[in-house]
Tab-separated table of C-alpha atoms in Angstrom:
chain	number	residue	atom	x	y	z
A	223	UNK	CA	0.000	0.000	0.000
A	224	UNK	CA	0.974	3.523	-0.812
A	225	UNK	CA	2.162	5.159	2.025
A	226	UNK	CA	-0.069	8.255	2.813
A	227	UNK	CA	1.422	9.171	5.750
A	228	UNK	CA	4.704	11.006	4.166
A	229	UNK	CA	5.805	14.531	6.108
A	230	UNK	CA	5.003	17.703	3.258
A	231	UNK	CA	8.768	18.199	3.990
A	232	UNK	CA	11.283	17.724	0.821
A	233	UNK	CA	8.979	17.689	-2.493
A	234	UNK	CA	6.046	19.266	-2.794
A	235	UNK	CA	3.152	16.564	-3.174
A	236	UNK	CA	-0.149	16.239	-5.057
A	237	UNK	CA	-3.392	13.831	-4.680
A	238	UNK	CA	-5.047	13.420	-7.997
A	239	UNK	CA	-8.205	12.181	-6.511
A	240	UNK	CA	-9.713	9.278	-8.123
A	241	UNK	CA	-12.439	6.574	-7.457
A	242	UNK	CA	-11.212	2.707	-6.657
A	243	UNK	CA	-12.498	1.787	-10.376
A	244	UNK	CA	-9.785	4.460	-11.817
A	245	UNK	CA	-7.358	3.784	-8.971
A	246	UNK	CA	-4.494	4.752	-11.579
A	247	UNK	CA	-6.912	7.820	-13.537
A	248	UNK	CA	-7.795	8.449	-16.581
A	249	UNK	CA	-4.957	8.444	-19.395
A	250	UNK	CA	-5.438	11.864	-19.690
A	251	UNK	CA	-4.548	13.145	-16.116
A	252	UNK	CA	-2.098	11.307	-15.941
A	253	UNK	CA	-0.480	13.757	-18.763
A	254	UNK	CA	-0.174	16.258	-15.916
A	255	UNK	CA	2.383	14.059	-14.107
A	256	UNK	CA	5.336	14.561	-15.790
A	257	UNK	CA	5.026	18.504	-16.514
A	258	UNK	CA	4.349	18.545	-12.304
A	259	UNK	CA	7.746	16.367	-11.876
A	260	UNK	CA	9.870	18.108	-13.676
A	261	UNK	CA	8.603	21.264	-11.486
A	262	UNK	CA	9.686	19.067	-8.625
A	263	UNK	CA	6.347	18.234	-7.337
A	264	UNK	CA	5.329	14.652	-6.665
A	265	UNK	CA	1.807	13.795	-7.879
A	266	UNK	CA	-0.076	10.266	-7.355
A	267	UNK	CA	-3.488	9.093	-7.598
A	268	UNK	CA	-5.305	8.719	-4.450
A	269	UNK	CA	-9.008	7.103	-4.029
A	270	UNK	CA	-11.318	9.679	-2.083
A	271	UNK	CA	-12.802	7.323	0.178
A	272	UNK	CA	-9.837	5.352	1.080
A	273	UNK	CA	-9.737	5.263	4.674
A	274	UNK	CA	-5.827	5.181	5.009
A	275	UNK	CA	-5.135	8.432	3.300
A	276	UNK	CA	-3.901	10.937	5.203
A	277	UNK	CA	-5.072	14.323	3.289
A	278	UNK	CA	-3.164	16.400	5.612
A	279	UNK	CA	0.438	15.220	3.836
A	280	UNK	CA	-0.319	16.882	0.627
A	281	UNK	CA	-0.044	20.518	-0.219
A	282	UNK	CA	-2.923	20.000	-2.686
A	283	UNK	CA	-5.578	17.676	-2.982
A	284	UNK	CA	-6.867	18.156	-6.683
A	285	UNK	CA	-10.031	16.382	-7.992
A	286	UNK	CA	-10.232	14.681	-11.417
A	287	UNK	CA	-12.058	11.627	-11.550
A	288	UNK	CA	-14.185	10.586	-8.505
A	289	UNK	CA	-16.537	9.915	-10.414
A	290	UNK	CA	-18.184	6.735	-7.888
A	291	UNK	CA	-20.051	10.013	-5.643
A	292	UNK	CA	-22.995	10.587	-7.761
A	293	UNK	CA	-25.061	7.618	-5.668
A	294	UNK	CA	-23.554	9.267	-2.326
A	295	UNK	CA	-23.334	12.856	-3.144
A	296	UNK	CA	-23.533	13.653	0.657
A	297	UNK	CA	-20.821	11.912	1.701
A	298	UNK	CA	-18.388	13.002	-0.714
A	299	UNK	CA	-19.370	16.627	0.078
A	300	UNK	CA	-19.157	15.884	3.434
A	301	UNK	CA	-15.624	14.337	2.448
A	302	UNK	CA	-14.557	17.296	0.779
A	303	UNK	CA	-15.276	19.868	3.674
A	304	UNK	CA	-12.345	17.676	6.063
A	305	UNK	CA	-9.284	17.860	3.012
A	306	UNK	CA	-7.325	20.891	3.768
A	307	UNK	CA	-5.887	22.434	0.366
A	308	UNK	CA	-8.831	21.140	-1.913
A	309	UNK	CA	-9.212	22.464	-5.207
A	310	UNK	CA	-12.170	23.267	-6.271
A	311	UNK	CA	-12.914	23.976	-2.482
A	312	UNK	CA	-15.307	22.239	-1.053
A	313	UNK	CA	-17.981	24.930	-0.736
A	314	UNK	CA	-17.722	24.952	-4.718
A	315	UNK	CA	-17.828	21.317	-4.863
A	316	UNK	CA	-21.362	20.955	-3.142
A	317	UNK	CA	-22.910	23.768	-4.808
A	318	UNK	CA	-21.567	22.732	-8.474
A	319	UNK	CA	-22.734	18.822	-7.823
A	320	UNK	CA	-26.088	19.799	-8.001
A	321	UNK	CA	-27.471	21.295	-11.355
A	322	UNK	CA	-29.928	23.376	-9.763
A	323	UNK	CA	-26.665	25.702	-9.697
A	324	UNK	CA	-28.034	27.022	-13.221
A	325	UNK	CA	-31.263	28.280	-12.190
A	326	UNK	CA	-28.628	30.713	-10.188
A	327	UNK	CA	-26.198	31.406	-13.334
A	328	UNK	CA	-29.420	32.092	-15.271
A	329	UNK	CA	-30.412	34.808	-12.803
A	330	UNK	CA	-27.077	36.386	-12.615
A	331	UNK	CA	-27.807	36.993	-16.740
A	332	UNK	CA	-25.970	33.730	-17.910
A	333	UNK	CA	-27.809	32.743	-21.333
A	334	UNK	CA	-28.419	28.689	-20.136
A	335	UNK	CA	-30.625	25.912	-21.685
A	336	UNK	CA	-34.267	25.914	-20.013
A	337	UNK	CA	-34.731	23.798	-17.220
A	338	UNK	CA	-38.106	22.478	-15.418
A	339	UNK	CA	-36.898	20.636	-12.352
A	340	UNK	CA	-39.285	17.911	-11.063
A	341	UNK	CA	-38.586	16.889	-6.851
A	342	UNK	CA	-39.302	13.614	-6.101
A	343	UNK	CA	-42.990	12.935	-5.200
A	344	UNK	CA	-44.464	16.009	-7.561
A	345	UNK	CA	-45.836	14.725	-10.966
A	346	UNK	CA	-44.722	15.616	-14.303
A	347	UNK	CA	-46.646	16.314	-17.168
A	348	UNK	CA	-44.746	16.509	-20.310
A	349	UNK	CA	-44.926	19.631	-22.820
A	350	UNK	CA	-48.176	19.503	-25.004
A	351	UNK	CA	-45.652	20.781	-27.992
A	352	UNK	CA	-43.842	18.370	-30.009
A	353	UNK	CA	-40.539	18.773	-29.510
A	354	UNK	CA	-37.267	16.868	-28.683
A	355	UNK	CA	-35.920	17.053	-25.038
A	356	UNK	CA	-33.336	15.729	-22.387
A	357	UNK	CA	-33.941	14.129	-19.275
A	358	UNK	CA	-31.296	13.458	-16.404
A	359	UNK	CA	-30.615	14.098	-12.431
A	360	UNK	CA	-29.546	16.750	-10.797
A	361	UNK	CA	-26.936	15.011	-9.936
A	362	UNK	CA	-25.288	13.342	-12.553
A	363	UNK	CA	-22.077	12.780	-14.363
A	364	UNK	CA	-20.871	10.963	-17.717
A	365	UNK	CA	-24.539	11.371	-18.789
A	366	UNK	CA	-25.540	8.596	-16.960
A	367	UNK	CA	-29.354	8.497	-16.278
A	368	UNK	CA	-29.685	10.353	-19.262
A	369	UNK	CA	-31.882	10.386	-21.849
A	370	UNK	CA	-33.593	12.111	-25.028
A	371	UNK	CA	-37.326	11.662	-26.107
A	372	UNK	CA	-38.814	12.677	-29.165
A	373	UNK	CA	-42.356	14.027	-27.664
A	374	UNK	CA	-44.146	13.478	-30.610
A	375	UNK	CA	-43.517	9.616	-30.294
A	376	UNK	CA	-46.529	8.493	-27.931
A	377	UNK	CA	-44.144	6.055	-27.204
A	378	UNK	CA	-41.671	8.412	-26.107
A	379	UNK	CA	-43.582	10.142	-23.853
A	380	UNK	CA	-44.360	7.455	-22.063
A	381	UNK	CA	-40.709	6.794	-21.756
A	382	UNK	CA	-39.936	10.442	-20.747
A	383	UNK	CA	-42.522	10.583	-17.917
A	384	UNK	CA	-41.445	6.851	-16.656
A	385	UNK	CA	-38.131	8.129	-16.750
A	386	UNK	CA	-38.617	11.025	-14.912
A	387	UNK	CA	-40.845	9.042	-12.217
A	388	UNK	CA	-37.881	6.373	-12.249
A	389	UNK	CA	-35.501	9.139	-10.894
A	390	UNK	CA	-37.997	10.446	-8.343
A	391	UNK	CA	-38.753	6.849	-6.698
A	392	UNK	CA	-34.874	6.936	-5.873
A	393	UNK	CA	-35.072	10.295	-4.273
A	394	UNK	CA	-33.173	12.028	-7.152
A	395	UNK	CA	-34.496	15.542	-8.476
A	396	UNK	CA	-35.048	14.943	-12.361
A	397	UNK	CA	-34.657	17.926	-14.900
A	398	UNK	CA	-35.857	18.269	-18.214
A	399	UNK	CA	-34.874	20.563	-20.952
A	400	UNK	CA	-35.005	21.157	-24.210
A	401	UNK	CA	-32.687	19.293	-26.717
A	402	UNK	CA	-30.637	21.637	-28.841
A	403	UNK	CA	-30.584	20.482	-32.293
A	404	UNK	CA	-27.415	22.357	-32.997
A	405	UNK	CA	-25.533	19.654	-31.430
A	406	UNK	CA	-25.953	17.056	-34.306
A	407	UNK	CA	-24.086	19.778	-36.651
A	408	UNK	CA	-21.899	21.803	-34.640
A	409	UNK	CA	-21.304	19.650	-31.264
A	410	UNK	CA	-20.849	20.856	-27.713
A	411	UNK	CA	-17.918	23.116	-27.161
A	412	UNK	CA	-16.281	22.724	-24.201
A	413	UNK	CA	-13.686	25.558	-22.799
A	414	UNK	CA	-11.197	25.098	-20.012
A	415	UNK	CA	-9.845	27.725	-18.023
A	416	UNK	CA	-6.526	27.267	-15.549
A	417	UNK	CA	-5.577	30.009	-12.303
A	418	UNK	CA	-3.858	32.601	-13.999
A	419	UNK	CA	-2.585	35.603	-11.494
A	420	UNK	CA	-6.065	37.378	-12.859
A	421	UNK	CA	-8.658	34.420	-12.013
A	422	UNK	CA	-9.010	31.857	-14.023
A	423	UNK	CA	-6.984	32.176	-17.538
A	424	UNK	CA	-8.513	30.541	-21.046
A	425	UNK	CA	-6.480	27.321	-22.025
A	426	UNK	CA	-8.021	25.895	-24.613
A	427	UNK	CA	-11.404	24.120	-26.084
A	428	UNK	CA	-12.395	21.289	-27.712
A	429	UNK	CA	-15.483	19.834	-29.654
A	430	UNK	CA	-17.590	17.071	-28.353
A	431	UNK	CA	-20.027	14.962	-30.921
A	432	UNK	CA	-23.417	14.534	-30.081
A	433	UNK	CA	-24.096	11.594	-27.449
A	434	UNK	CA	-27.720	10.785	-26.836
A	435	UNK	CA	-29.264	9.043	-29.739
A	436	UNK	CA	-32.455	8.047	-27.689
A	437	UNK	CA	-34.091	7.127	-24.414
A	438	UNK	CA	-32.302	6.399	-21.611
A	439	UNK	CA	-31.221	2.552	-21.261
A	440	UNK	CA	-28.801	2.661	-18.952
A	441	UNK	CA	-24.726	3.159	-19.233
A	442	UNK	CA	-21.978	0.251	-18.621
A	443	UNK	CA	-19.319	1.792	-16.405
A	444	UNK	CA	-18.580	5.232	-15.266
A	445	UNK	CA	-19.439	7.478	-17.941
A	446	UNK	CA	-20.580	7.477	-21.865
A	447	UNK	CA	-17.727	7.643	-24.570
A	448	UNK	CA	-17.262	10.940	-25.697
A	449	UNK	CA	-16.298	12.117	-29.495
A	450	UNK	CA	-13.354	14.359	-28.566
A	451	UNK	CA	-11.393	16.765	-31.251
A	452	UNK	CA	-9.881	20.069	-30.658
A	453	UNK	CA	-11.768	23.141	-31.409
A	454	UNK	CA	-11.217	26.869	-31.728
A	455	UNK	CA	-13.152	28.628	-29.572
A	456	UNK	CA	-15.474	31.658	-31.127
A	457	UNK	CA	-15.469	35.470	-29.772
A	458	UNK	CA	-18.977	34.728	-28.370
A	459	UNK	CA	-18.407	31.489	-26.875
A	460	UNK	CA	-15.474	32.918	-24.902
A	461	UNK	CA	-17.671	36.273	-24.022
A	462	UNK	CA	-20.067	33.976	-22.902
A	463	UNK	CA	-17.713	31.786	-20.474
A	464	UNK	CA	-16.227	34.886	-18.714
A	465	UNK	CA	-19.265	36.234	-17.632
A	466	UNK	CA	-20.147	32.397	-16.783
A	467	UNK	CA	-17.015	32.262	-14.242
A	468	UNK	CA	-17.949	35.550	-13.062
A	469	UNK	CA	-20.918	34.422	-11.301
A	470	UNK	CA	-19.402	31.292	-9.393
A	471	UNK	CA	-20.570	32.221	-6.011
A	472	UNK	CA	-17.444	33.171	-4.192
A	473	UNK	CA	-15.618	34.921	-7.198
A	474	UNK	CA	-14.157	32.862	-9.545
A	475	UNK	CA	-10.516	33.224	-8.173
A	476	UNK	CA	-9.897	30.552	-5.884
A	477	UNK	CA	-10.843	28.089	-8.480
A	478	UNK	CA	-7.811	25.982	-10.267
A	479	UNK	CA	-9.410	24.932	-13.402
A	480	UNK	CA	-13.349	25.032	-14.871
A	481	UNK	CA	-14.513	24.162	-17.934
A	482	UNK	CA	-17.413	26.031	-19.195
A	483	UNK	CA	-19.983	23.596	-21.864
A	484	UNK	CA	-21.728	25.693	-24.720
A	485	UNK	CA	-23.948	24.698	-27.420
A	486	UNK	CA	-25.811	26.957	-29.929
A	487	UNK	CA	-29.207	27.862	-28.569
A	488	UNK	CA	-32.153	28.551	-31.496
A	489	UNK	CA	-30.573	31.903	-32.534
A	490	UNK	CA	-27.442	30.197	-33.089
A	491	UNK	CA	-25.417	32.278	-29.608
A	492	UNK	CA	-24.061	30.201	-27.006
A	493	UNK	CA	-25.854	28.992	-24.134
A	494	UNK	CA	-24.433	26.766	-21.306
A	495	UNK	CA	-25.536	23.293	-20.758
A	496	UNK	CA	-23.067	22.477	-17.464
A	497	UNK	CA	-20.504	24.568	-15.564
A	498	UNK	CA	-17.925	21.768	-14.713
A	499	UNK	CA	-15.891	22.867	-11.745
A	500	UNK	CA	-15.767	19.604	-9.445
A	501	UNK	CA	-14.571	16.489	-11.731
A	502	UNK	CA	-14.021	17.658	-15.200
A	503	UNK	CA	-12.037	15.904	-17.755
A	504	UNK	CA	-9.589	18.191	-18.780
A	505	UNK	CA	-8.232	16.899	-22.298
A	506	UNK	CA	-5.140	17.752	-21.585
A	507	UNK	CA	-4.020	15.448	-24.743
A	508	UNK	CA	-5.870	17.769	-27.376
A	509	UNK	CA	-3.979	20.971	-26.945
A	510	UNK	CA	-0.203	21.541	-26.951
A	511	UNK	CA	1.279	22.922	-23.522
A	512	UNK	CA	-2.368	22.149	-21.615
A	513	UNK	CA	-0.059	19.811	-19.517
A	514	UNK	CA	2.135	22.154	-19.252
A	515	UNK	CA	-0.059	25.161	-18.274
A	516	UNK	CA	-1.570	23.178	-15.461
A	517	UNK	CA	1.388	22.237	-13.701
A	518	UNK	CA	2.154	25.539	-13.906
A	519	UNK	CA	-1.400	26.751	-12.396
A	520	UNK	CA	-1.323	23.903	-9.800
A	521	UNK	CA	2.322	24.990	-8.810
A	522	UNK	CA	1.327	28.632	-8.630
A	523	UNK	CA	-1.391	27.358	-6.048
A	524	UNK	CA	0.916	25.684	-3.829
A	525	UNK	CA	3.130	28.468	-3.563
C-alpha cells in the first residue's frame, strides 16, 4: 500500500483524486504528471474514500475523476469539507454537484438551456408541444441516467414521464430541458480555463459529438464515450464563459481549473448546458502545452 502518511517536507506533493475503479486515472490526467515532476512536485493518484489516506500530507488535494459520488453525493461533500488544500474547495464542490446551480447562473444573466426541475414525489406532465428534449438528475455525471425523447412519439412520452418518475422513486431531483438540435451539426464546445494571477486564464477548447441518440437505457461503467477533437473557440463562446465564471458564487478566483460547456441555442449564440468545476475531464491530450499550463497553475497554487 501507498504510504499516505509522508511529512510535506522535501517535495512538494499532489493527490489526484480518483475513485477505486480508476485507482491509476484516466490516461489523460495522468499527462499532468510529468510537466508537475519536472517542477519538482510529486503527484499520485489517491481514491477519495480510502480510509488510510492521510489528506493532511499533501499541499494539494486536486479532484479529477471521482466519479463513484454521484449515488452518495452527501458523503463526498461531506468528504470534501475535512481535506485541507482542496481544489475546487469544497464549498464549490457541493454547490456545483447539483445542477440546480443554473437556475442561479441564469439569474445572474448567464444565457443557459431551459430547465423544469421535477422533486421527487411532484408529478410531471410533459410539454403539449412536439418537440425533442433531455432528461437526467440533478446530480449526474458521464450522462448517466440520461436520456432524449422525441415528444411526438406516444411512445416516447411514455418513456420520458417513466423516466422522470424512475428518478424520483430513488429520491433524485429529475430535470428536463429542451434538446438543442445544434448539437448534431456543430457539437458541444467545451472551454477550459486554468488560475492565472487574474482568475481563471482561457487554455483551450475542444469539440464534443453529439451523445444521446435516444431514451435512456442505462450506461456500462462510469461514464458514456465521448467524441473528442480540438476546437477553436469563437469570440462569443469565450464572451459567454467569462461572464459564466464571473458568477461562481465566491468569485471565480480561488478556483484551479473550470470548464465552461456551450452549445448553440435557437438563434445560433451560445448557451451553457453544465458549468464543470468539481470532476471535469480536462483533455489535456488535445492541446499543446495544456499539460504544461496546469502544472504551472497547480504549482502557482501551492506556492
Amino acid at each position: 500500500m501507498t504510504n499516505h502518511h509522508q511529512s510535506t517536507r522535501g517535495k512538494p506533493r499532489v493527490a489526484l483524486v480518483t475513485c477505486t475503479e480508476l485507482a491509476d486515472l484516466e490516461p489523460d490526467d495522468r499527462l499532468v504528471i510529468g510537466p508537475l515532476a519536472d517542477r519538482g512536485v510529486t503527484a499520485e493518484p489517491v481514491v477519495w474514500d480510502d480510509p488510510a489516506v492521510d489528506w493532511s500530507g499533501y499541499d494539494l488535494a486536486m479532484l479529477r475523476s471521482p466519479w463513484d459520488y454521484i449515488s452518495r453525493r452527501d458523503e463526498f461533500v461531506a468528504w470534501a469539507t475535512q481535506v485541507p488544500r482542496l481544489a475546487n474547495p469544497a464549498d464549490v464542490v457541493r454547490w456545483n454537484t447539483d445542477k440546480r446551480y443554473l437556475d442561479e447562473l441564469s439569474a445572474a444573466g448567464v444565457p443557459t438551456v431551459p430547465t423544469a426541475w421535477v422533486a421527487p414525489g411532484e408529478q410531471w406532465r410533459p410539454p403539449a408541444d412536439t418537440g425533442e428534449y433531455v432528461v437526467k438528475p440533478s446530480v449526474s455525471a458521464g450522462s448517466q441516467d440520461t436520456g432524449r425523447y422525441d415528444l411526438a412519439d406516444p411512445e416516447h412520452r411514455d418513456l420520458a414521464v417513466a423516466h422522470v418518475r424512475r428518478l424520483g422513486a430513488a429520491g433524485r431531483v429529475a430535470m428536463i430541458q429542451p434538446y438543442l438540435s445544434a448539437v448534431d451539426s456543430a457539437g458541444e464546445t467545451a472551454l477550459l480555463y486554468f488560475a492565472g494571477p487574474d482568475g481563471p486564464t482561457f487554455s483551450h477548447a475542444i469539440r464534443k459529438g453529439p451523445m444521446l441518440a435516444g431514451p435512456d437505457l442505462g450506461v456500462g461503467g462510469l461514464y458514456r464515450a465521448e467524441e473528442i477533437a480540438a476546437r477553436t473557440a469563437g469570440a462569443d463562446e469565450l464572451a459567454v464563459a467569462q461572464r459564466t465564471l464571473a458568477a461562481v458564487p465566491g468569485g471565480p478566483e480561488r478556483l484551479l481549473y473550470a470548464r465552461v460547456d456551450l452549445i448553440p441555442g435557437s438563434d445560433g449564440a451560445p448557451v451553457l448546458v453544465e458549468l464543470e468545476l468539481t470532476e471535469p475531464s480536462l483533455f489535456l491530450g488535445h492541446a499543446d502545452g495544456a499539460a504544461d499550463r496546469l502544472a504551472d497553475a497547480i504549482l502557482a497554487r501551492m506556492g
